[in-house]
Amino acid sequence: MRGSFTYCNPTKLYFGKSALKNLASELEKYGPKVQLIYGGGSIKKNGVYDQVCEALTACGKTVIEDGGVMPNPTVEKLREGVQIARDNDVDLLLAVGGGSCCDYAKAVSVSVHADDDPWEKYYVRFEDPDCEIVPVGCVLTMAGTGSEMNGGAVITNHETKQKIGHVFGTEVMPKFTVLNPMFTLSLPHYQMVAGIYDIFNHICEQYFSGADDNVSDYISEGLMRSLIHSSRIANIDPEDYEARSNIMWTATWALNTLLSRGKSTDWMVHMLGQAAGAYTDATHGMTLAAVSLPYYKYLIRTAGEACVAKFARFATEVWGISTEGEDGLIRSQAEIAFAGLDALEAWMNELGLVMSLRELGADEDMIDGIAASTIILKGGYKVLSREEVAEILKESL
Ligand code: NZQ
Ligand code: ZN
């Protein structure tokens, strides 16, 4: 393990078909005014809204509605949510929806009592909260982001063409989350598979880094194998509860701060995908799918031995790729690594993921802007130059 670290995750999880029954006992811990945060209306169609409202009413809560949180929540919507919370002096922010609602609730939570504009404070200056934080609870309806058990809050600013994530500390993580896989069954196939790829890539971002022997990598390989298995079942039969429940649980563990303990992490696929998202407003998981293979192929070609060895390990441990070629001879590490990426690509095609930025609305004229908007991180196998970022983005078109 690298360095010294603290591990604490304060989010209490309630999982399973009857998980929502626990909402009442959680609500009792907070004051009477609840800001009910939700998206564009899916929860009204699938009955989750009614079930949540029933619990709120039974607990005697005053509900302050805050619907219309869009996928990739914007800074304008964030400012609106902050105003609603201030005007009503709310005691709890209850997010009912996917990662966008959870992220938004967290961004509101740290901004209600802050003096400065939230975008400037948290997304430009990256300051830590220094004010009272309104507690957040979550009822998740989409598996993917891990936002239900982490401190991440990604906000999009269309004016400056930036999509930026601030990973807050434990004090901002949801106090509790209700995870009922049944609530995810109404997801359109497009969103289901985008979520599955988001989960997969969260694991990859924390796996493709370092040359040390690290327990996280073994956990990651298990999570990836389970996800591939369940995704194939859910892709054919989205109603399969066992598969959908495994996917939901994997999503939480893929990004709840466990895997990153004691190891370096990459996150460049997310930086590329988020920058593309700022220009296209495309579905998060699909932006990751579009840039992943060009980025990984570029790494194997240029980032050195430790990188190639890790991608070869990914091939053998996650995809079951043989170290021997068809001629019976041991293949080179690079050959094995590329065979692993072929297996990854085949799985992505099987799920029906969008594999090009052009299909998501990007074009050649946007490349320089997206490259300029990409945050370059240093934790992976290679620190990219701005030119290399542009090259990978062109490959992703
Ligand atoms: O808005 P509604 O009507 O609810 O519809 C949503 C939305 O259109 C729909 N949906 C969700 N649950 C549904 C459903 N439709 C039918 N039935 C259900 N049960 O799905 C669409 C997408 O929802 P959204 O919440 O936007 O998706 P997701 O969970 O992928 O969240 C995406 C956001 O999370 C950020 C992304 O950047 C993006 O802004 N991320 C947050 C992270 C974190 N907190 O750690 C990490 C991630 O890497 C990611 O960046
Ligand atoms: Zn993600």
PDB file of C-alpha atoms in Angstrom, residues 265 345 396:
ATOM      1  CA  THR A 265      -5.417   6.691  -9.680  1.00  0.00           C
ATOM      2  CA  GLU A 345     -14.408  -3.375 -27.331  1.00  0.00           C
ATOM      3  CA  SER A 396     -12.432   9.429 -30.529  1.00  0.00           C
TER       4      SER A 396
END
